[in-house]
PDB file of C-alpha atoms in Angstrom:
ATOM      1  CA  MET A   1      20.604   2.363  15.181  1.00 36.00           C
ATOM      2  CA  THR A   2      22.036  -0.036  17.771  1.00 35.00           C
ATOM      3  CA  PHE A   3      25.699  -0.995  17.725  1.00 35.00           C
ATOM      4  CA  ALA A   4      27.356  -3.960  19.415  1.00 37.00           C
ATOM      5  CA  HIS A   5      29.366  -3.007  22.480  1.00 37.00           C
ATOM      6  CA  LYS A   6      32.723  -4.690  22.002  1.00 40.00           C
ATOM      7  CA  LYS A   7      36.420  -4.005  22.254  1.00 42.00           C
ATOM      8  CA  THR A   8      38.082  -2.313  19.341  1.00 43.00           C
ATOM      9  CA  PRO A   9      40.866  -4.389  17.728  1.00 39.00           C
ATOM     10  CA  ARG A  10      44.314  -3.240  18.833  1.00 40.00           C
ATOM     11  CA  GLY A  11      45.551  -0.211  16.956  1.00 50.00           C
ATOM     12  CA  ILE A  12      42.517   0.245  14.683  1.00 48.00           C
ATOM     13  CA  LEU A  13      39.570   2.548  15.140  1.00 61.00           C
ATOM     14  CA  PRO A  14      36.775   1.484  12.778  1.00 62.00           C
ATOM     15  CA  VAL A  15      34.211   3.808  11.285  1.00 63.00           C
ATOM     16  CA  ASN A  16      30.664   2.536  11.104  1.00 62.00           C
ATOM     17  CA  SER A  17      30.672  -0.575   8.965  1.00 48.00           C
ATOM     18  CA  ASN A  18      26.919  -1.184   9.333  1.00 53.00           C
ATOM     19  CA  ARG A  19      25.775   1.627   7.097  1.00 48.00           C
ATOM     20  CA  LYS A  20      26.920   3.524   4.028  1.00 41.00           C
ATOM     21  CA  SER A  21      28.274   6.795   5.348  1.00 42.00           C
ATOM     22  CA  THR A  22      27.984  10.024   3.425  1.00 39.00           C
ATOM     23  CA  LEU A  23      31.535  10.784   4.539  1.00 42.00           C
ATOM     24  CA  THR A  24      34.624   9.743   2.588  1.00 40.00           C
ATOM     25  CA  VAL A  25      36.460   7.097   4.577  1.00 42.00           C
ATOM     26  CA  ASN A  26      40.045   5.972   4.070  1.00 41.00           C
ATOM     27  CA  LYS A  27      39.832   2.331   2.976  1.00 33.00           C
ATOM     28  CA  CYS A  28      43.291   1.469   4.323  1.00 34.00           C
ATOM     29  CA  ASN A  29      43.837   0.106   7.810  1.00 35.00           C
ATOM     30  CA  ILE A  30      44.459   3.132   9.976  1.00 34.00           C
ATOM     31  CA  ILE A  31      46.844   2.755  12.867  1.00 40.00           C
ATOM     32  CA  ALA A  32      45.749   4.810  15.887  1.00 43.00           C
ATOM     33  CA  GLN A  33      46.193   4.879  19.617  1.00 48.00           C
ATOM     34  CA  GLU A  34      44.855   1.877  21.482  1.00 56.00           C
ATOM     35  CA  ALA A  35      41.199   2.367  22.335  1.00 57.00           C
ATOM     36  CA  TRP A  36      41.818   1.525  25.973  1.00 56.00           C
ATOM     37  CA  ASP A  37      44.191   4.515  26.327  1.00 76.00           C
ATOM     38  CA  MET A  38      41.709   6.938  24.808  1.00 90.00           C
ATOM     39  CA  ILE A  39      39.841   9.908  26.255  1.00 95.00           C
ATOM     40  CA  ILE A  40      37.284  11.805  24.152  1.00 97.00           C
ATOM     41  CA  THR A  41      35.805  14.937  25.713  1.00 97.00           C
ATOM     42  CA  ILE A  42      32.643  16.501  24.337  1.00 98.00           C
ATOM     43  CA  ALA A  43      31.550  20.086  24.973  1.00 97.00           C
ATOM     44  CA  ARG A  44      28.200  20.797  23.339  1.00 97.00           C
ATOM     45  CA  GLN A  45      25.567  23.402  22.695  1.00 97.00           C
ATOM     46  CA  CYS A  46      22.104  22.393  23.877  1.00 97.00           C
ATOM     47  CA  GLY A  47      20.362  20.463  21.106  1.00 97.00           C
ATOM     48  CA  SER A  48      23.553  19.708  19.156  1.00 97.00           C
ATOM     49  CA  GLY A  49      23.296  15.957  19.824  1.00 97.00           C
ATOM     50  CA  GLY A  50      26.268  15.759  22.182  1.00 97.00           C
ATOM     51  CA  HIS A  51      24.952  13.026  24.443  1.00 97.00           C
ATOM     52  CA  GLU A  52      23.769  10.876  21.545  1.00 97.00           C
ATOM     53  CA  ILE A  53      27.095  11.235  19.724  1.00 98.00           C
ATOM     54  CA  GLY A  54      28.947  10.422  22.938  1.00 98.00           C
ATOM     55  CA  LYS A  55      26.864   7.266  23.382  1.00 97.00           C
ATOM     56  CA  GLU A  56      27.553   6.231  19.795  1.00 97.00           C
ATOM     57  CA  LEU A  57      31.311   6.696  20.184  1.00 97.00           C
ATOM     58  CA  ALA A  58      31.355   4.792  23.475  1.00 96.00           C
ATOM     59  CA  SER A  59      29.362   1.937  21.968  1.00 95.00           C
ATOM     60  CA  ARG A  60      31.480   1.616  18.840  1.00 94.00           C
ATOM     61  CA  LEU A  61      34.858   1.923  20.517  1.00 94.00           C
ATOM     62  CA  GLY A  62      34.163   0.043  23.729  1.00 93.00           C
ATOM     63  CA  LEU A  63      34.665   3.127  25.915  1.00 94.00           C
ATOM     64  CA  GLU A  64      32.971   4.063  29.181  1.00 94.00           C
ATOM     65  CA  LEU A  65      30.479   6.929  28.874  1.00 96.00           C
ATOM     66  CA  TYR A  66      30.784   9.508  31.649  1.00 96.00           C
ATOM     67  CA  ASP A  67      27.787  11.825  31.606  1.00 95.00           C
ATOM     68  CA  ARG A  68      26.344  13.654  34.603  1.00 94.00           C
ATOM     69  CA  LYS A  69      24.510  10.579  35.877  1.00 94.00           C
ATOM     70  CA  LYS A  70      27.547   8.308  35.660  1.00 94.00           C
ATOM     71  CA  LEU A  71      29.889  10.866  37.259  1.00 93.00           C
ATOM     72  CA  GLU A  72      27.492  11.456  40.131  1.00 93.00           C
ATOM     73  CA  GLU A  73      27.124   7.699  40.698  1.00 94.00           C
ATOM     74  CA  GLU A  74      30.891   7.219  40.820  1.00 92.00           C
ATOM     75  CA  ALA A  75      31.422  10.259  43.056  1.00 93.00           C
ATOM     76  CA  LYS A  76      28.761   8.986  45.464  1.00 94.00           C
ATOM     77  CA  LYS A  77      30.648   5.693  45.823  1.00 93.00           C
ATOM     78  CA  LEU A  78      33.686   7.698  46.980  1.00 92.00           C
ATOM     79  CA  GLY A  79      31.633   9.886  49.314  1.00 94.00           C
ATOM     80  CA  LYS A  80      32.464  12.978  47.252  1.00 91.00           C
ATOM     81  CA  LEU A  81      29.127  13.764  45.610  1.00 91.00           C
ATOM     82  CA  ASP A  82      27.732  16.441  47.923  1.00 89.00           C
ATOM     83  CA  GLU A  83      30.819  18.655  47.821  1.00 87.00           C
ATOM     84  CA  ASN A  84      30.967  18.457  44.004  1.00 87.00           C
ATOM     85  CA  LYS A  85      27.259  18.454  43.136  1.00 85.00           C
ATOM     86  CA  GLU A  86      27.229  21.969  41.671  1.00 85.00           C
ATOM     87  CA  PHE A  87      30.205  21.080  39.499  1.00 88.00           C
ATOM     88  CA  PHE A  88      28.454  18.004  38.082  1.00 88.00           C
ATOM     89  CA  GLN A  89      25.364  20.139  37.444  1.00 88.00           C
ATOM     90  CA  GLU A  90      27.562  22.692  35.614  1.00 86.00           C
ATOM     91  CA  LYS A  91      26.518  25.555  37.876  1.00 79.00           C
ATOM     92  CA  ALA A  92      28.430  28.779  38.412  1.00 67.00           C
ATOM     93  CA  VAL A  93      27.685  31.189  41.236  1.00 54.00           C
ATOM     94  CA  ASN A  94      25.657  34.393  40.833  1.00 52.00           C
ATOM     95  CA  SER A  95      27.232  37.407  39.138  1.00 48.00           C
ATOM     96  CA  LEU A  96      28.029  39.287  42.381  1.00 43.00           C
ATOM     97  CA  LEU A  97      29.866  36.381  43.955  1.00 47.00           C
ATOM     98  CA  TYR A  98      31.477  35.651  40.596  1.00 46.00           C
ATOM     99  CA  SER A  99      33.062  39.089  40.512  1.00 45.00           C
ATOM    100  CA  ILE A 100      34.418  38.632  44.054  1.00 45.00           C
ATOM    101  CA  CYS A 101      35.750  35.078  44.064  1.00 48.00           C
ATOM    102  CA  CYS A 102      36.126  33.878  40.466  1.00 49.00           C
ATOM    103  CA  LYS A 103      39.896  33.504  40.637  1.00 51.00           C
ATOM    104  CA  LEU A 104      39.752  31.672  43.953  1.00 50.00           C
ATOM    105  CA  ARG A 105      37.029  29.318  42.718  1.00 52.00           C
ATOM    106  CA  ARG A 106      39.023  28.470  39.589  1.00 49.00           C
ATOM    107  CA  LYS A 107      41.931  27.415  41.781  1.00 50.00           C
ATOM    108  CA  GLN A 108      39.585  25.326  43.903  1.00 51.00           C
ATOM    109  CA  SER A 109      38.118  23.699  40.784  1.00 46.00           C
ATOM    110  CA  ASP A 110      41.535  22.840  39.457  1.00 47.00           C
ATOM    111  CA  GLY A 111      42.544  21.400  42.814  1.00 56.00           C
ATOM    112  CA  LYS A 112      39.344  19.580  43.725  1.00 79.00           C
ATOM    113  CA  SER A 113      36.607  19.022  41.158  1.00 85.00           C
ATOM    114  CA  PHE A 114      39.022  18.834  38.218  1.00 89.00           C
ATOM    115  CA  GLU A 115      41.119  16.262  40.045  1.00 88.00           C
ATOM    116  CA  LEU A 116      37.989  14.326  40.965  1.00 90.00           C
ATOM    117  CA  ILE A 117      37.085  13.989  37.281  1.00 91.00           C
ATOM    118  CA  ARG A 118      40.546  12.544  36.654  1.00 89.00           C
ATOM    119  CA  GLU A 119      40.182  10.256  39.653  1.00 90.00           C
ATOM    120  CA  LEU A 120      36.814   8.942  38.476  1.00 89.00           C
ATOM    121  CA  THR A 121      38.116   8.244  34.965  1.00 86.00           C
ATOM    122  CA  GLN A 122      41.619   7.106  35.965  1.00 78.00           C
ATOM    123  CA  GLN A 123      43.021   4.365  33.751  1.00 67.00           C
ATOM    124  CA  LYS A 124      39.676   3.994  32.010  1.00 84.00           C
ATOM    125  CA  PRO A 125      39.146   4.678  28.307  1.00 92.00           C
ATOM    126  CA  ALA A 126      36.233   7.070  28.246  1.00 95.00           C
ATOM    127  CA  VAL A 127      33.951   9.533  26.531  1.00 97.00           C
ATOM    128  CA  ILE A 128      33.281  12.422  28.935  1.00 97.00           C
ATOM    129  CA  ILE A 129      30.341  14.761  28.381  1.00 97.00           C
ATOM    130  CA  GLY A 130      30.767  18.386  29.507  1.00 95.00           C
ATOM    131  CA  ARG A 131      32.047  19.276  33.013  1.00 93.00           C
ATOM    132  CA  CYS A 132      34.991  21.260  31.567  1.00 93.00           C
ATOM    133  CA  SER A 133      36.513  17.921  30.586  1.00 94.00           C
ATOM    134  CA  GLY A 134      38.176  19.480  27.537  1.00 95.00           C
ATOM    135  CA  ALA A 135      40.078  21.847  29.837  1.00 93.00           C
ATOM    136  CA  ILE A 136      40.853  19.084  32.314  1.00 93.00           C
ATOM    137  CA  TYR A 137      42.413  16.908  29.611  1.00 94.00           C
ATOM    138  CA  ALA A 138      43.752  19.702  27.387  1.00 93.00           C
ATOM    139  CA  ASN A 139      47.368  18.636  27.852  1.00 92.00           C
ATOM    140  CA  ASP A 140      46.779  14.892  27.863  1.00 91.00           C
ATOM    141  CA  PRO A 141      48.388  13.293  24.768  1.00 89.00           C
ATOM    142  CA  GLU A 142      45.767  10.528  24.738  1.00 89.00           C
ATOM    143  CA  ALA A 143      42.817  12.946  24.745  1.00 94.00           C
ATOM    144  CA  THR A 144      40.765  14.309  21.860  1.00 97.00           C
ATOM    145  CA  THR A 145      38.746  17.399  22.748  1.00 97.00           C
ATOM    146  CA  VAL A 146      35.594  18.124  20.737  1.00 98.00           C
ATOM    147  CA  PHE A 147      33.064  20.970  20.591  1.00 98.00           C
ATOM    148  CA  LEU A 148      29.655  20.327  18.977  1.00 98.00           C
ATOM    149  CA  HIS A 149      27.428  23.123  17.725  1.00 97.00           C
ATOM    150  CA  ALA A 150      24.591  23.703  15.265  1.00 97.00           C
ATOM    151  CA  ASP A 151      22.414  26.570  14.087  1.00 96.00           C
ATOM    152  CA  LYS A 152      19.630  27.583  16.436  1.00 96.00           C
ATOM    153  CA  ASP A 153      16.721  26.435  14.248  1.00 97.00           C
ATOM    154  CA  CYS A 154      18.206  22.953  13.957  1.00 96.00           C
ATOM    155  CA  ARG A 155      18.729  22.726  17.702  1.00 97.00           C
ATOM    156  CA  ILE A 156      15.223  23.963  18.455  1.00 98.00           C
ATOM    157  CA  LYS A 157      13.784  21.252  16.224  1.00 96.00           C
ATOM    158  CA  ARG A 158      15.872  18.559  17.914  1.00 96.00           C
ATOM    159  CA  VAL A 159      14.884  19.682  21.411  1.00 97.00           C
ATOM    160  CA  MET A 160      11.207  19.834  20.420  1.00 98.00           C
ATOM    161  CA  GLU A 161      11.401  16.238  19.197  1.00 96.00           C
ATOM    162  CA  ARG A 162      13.527  15.039  22.108  1.00 95.00           C
ATOM    163  CA  ASP A 163      11.486  16.610  24.923  1.00 97.00           C
ATOM    164  CA  GLY A 164       8.047  16.763  23.313  1.00 97.00           C
ATOM    165  CA  ILE A 165       7.731  20.524  23.821  1.00 97.00           C
ATOM    166  CA  ASN A 166       6.692  23.427  21.603  1.00 97.00           C
ATOM    167  CA  GLU A 167       9.004  25.783  19.744  1.00 97.00           C
ATOM    168  CA  LYS A 168       8.792  28.597  22.301  1.00 97.00           C
ATOM    169  CA  LYS A 169       9.704  26.327  25.219  1.00 98.00           C
ATOM    170  CA  ALA A 170      12.517  24.697  23.230  1.00 98.00           C
ATOM    171  CA  ALA A 171      14.044  28.078  22.355  1.00 98.00           C
ATOM    172  CA  LYS A 172      13.819  29.163  26.002  1.00 97.00           C
ATOM    173  CA  LEU A 173      15.444  25.948  27.221  1.00 97.00           C
ATOM    174  CA  ILE A 174      18.308  26.237  24.730  1.00 97.00           C
ATOM    175  CA  LYS A 175      18.998  29.825  25.765  1.00 97.00           C
ATOM    176  CA  GLU A 176      18.997  28.980  29.473  1.00 96.00           C
ATOM    177  CA  VAL A 177      21.152  25.858  29.152  1.00 96.00           C
ATOM    178  CA  ASP A 178      23.720  27.484  26.868  1.00 96.00           C
ATOM    179  CA  GLU A 179      24.005  30.533  29.127  1.00 95.00           C
ATOM    180  CA  LYS A 180      24.507  28.263  32.139  1.00 94.00           C
ATOM    181  CA  ARG A 181      27.183  26.213  30.377  1.00 94.00           C
ATOM    182  CA  ALA A 182      29.000  29.322  29.169  1.00 94.00           C
ATOM    183  CA  SER A 183      28.989  30.841  32.664  1.00 91.00           C
ATOM    184  CA  PHE A 184      30.152  27.595  34.235  1.00 91.00           C
ATOM    185  CA  HIS A 185      33.016  27.207  31.766  1.00 92.00           C
ATOM    186  CA  LYS A 186      34.111  30.813  32.219  1.00 91.00           C
ATOM    187  CA  PHE A 187      33.839  30.437  35.974  1.00 87.00           C
ATOM    188  CA  CYS A 188      36.028  27.329  36.081  1.00 87.00           C
ATOM    189  CA  THR A 189      38.552  28.075  33.334  1.00 89.00           C
ATOM    190  CA  GLY A 190      38.513  31.828  32.700  1.00 89.00           C
ATOM    191  CA  LYS A 191      37.911  31.085  29.005  1.00 93.00           C
ATOM    192  CA  GLU A 192      34.996  31.463  26.605  1.00 95.00           C
ATOM    193  CA  TRP A 193      33.108  28.193  26.258  1.00 95.00           C
ATOM    194  CA  GLU A 194      32.370  28.559  22.525  1.00 94.00           C
ATOM    195  CA  ASP A 195      35.924  29.569  21.561  1.00 95.00           C
ATOM    196  CA  ALA A 196      36.850  26.836  19.079  1.00 93.00           C
ATOM    197  CA  SER A 197      40.578  27.392  19.649  1.00 95.00           C
ATOM    198  CA  GLN A 198      40.238  25.520  22.974  1.00 94.00           C
ATOM    199  CA  TYR A 199      39.237  22.313  21.223  1.00 97.00           C
ATOM    200  CA  GLN A 200      41.027  20.040  18.785  1.00 97.00           C
ATOM    201  CA  LEU A 201      37.881  19.523  16.722  1.00 97.00           C
ATOM    202  CA  SER A 202      34.735  21.631  16.263  1.00 97.00           C
ATOM    203  CA  ILE A 203      31.788  20.125  14.351  1.00 97.00           C
ATOM    204  CA  ASP A 204      28.557  21.628  13.026  1.00 97.00           C
ATOM    205  CA  THR A 205      26.190  18.746  13.785  1.00 97.00           C
ATOM    206  CA  GLY A 206      23.357  20.509  11.995  1.00 95.00           C
ATOM    207  CA  LYS A 207      24.943  19.296   8.757  1.00 89.00           C
ATOM    208  CA  LEU A 208      25.373  15.662   9.873  1.00 94.00           C
ATOM    209  CA  ASP A 209      23.387  12.865  11.421  1.00 92.00           C
ATOM    210  CA  ILE A 210      24.588  11.247  14.663  1.00 94.00           C
ATOM    211  CA  SER A 211      26.428   8.386  12.968  1.00 95.00           C
ATOM    212  CA  ASP A 212      28.258  10.634  10.503  1.00 96.00           C
ATOM    213  CA  ALA A 213      29.327  12.965  13.310  1.00 97.00           C
ATOM    214  CA  ALA A 214      30.766   9.963  15.173  1.00 97.00           C
ATOM    215  CA  ASP A 215      32.541   8.900  11.950  1.00 96.00           C
ATOM    216  CA  MET A 216      34.088  12.368  11.666  1.00 96.00           C
ATOM    217  CA  ILE A 217      35.452  12.230  15.203  1.00 97.00           C
ATOM    218  CA  ILE A 218      36.895   8.738  14.679  1.00 96.00           C
ATOM    219  CA  ASN A 219      38.449   9.761  11.370  1.00 96.00           C
ATOM    220  CA  TYR A 220      39.985  12.809  13.043  1.00 96.00           C
ATOM    221  CA  ILE A 221      41.512  10.669  15.802  1.00 94.00           C
ATOM    222  CA  ASN A 222      42.954   8.287  13.224  1.00 92.00           C
ATOM    223  CA  ALA A 223      44.383  11.114  11.122  1.00 92.00           C
ATOM    224  CA  LYS A 224      45.784  12.832  14.218  1.00 89.00           C
ATOM    225  CA  ASN A 225      47.595   9.707  15.324  1.00 82.00           C
ATOM    226  CA  ILE A 226      49.032   9.069  11.861  1.00 82.00           C
ATOM    227  CA  GLY A 227      50.272  12.665  11.850  1.00 69.00           C
ATOM    228  CA  GLN A 228      51.901  12.259  15.264  1.00 65.00           C
ATOM    229  CA  LYS A 229      53.811   9.213  14.061  1.00 61.00           C
ATOM    230  CA  HIS A 230      55.461  11.385  11.381  1.00 56.00           C
ATOM    231  CA  LEU A 231      56.451  14.281  13.641  1.00 55.00           C
TER     232      LEU A 231
END
């Protein structure tokens, strides 16, 4: 389904008004942070629909979508692509080097690649896909950090449909991509990638379609901001 790309009215984050959602939606006007101050970070298992959900959120809320392609394009404009290419590709080093220089590399990531992500998204409302963005914006009051997951069978089916490959190849791809993302996250942050305690919101997308998952994230942001007003 295609959504119009337009600015969200001040103070209100709408759920999808173009379809009847299976989720229960508060019918009252919900006061939330201004959309142009907002950062949504999405960590995702392979095949969980992370990129599609990110695109839907960006389209509905008028936010910039920063995926690998967009980040690399922006970094290239600043002449900083080559030195950060492995970071954008979510690559860690091999296990031997990891054991020797993990702590040093984490410091370098925090000081260089992490700061570059902030530089590229500075003063821009955005949805950021992967790249340890949840860790980068963990202490940002305007940020909502999300982790998307689903059972393996569901993800295999999605990847088969998305890439036009058979079940065996889809299962292999999922295993390789998830292992790479877990290693990269551990390498850069020292934390387990799938540990839900790192994220404000964790969603099983195997139980929802793309639009309903986007609704859930928007509803969470609205509820979170109402709660903050009463603290």
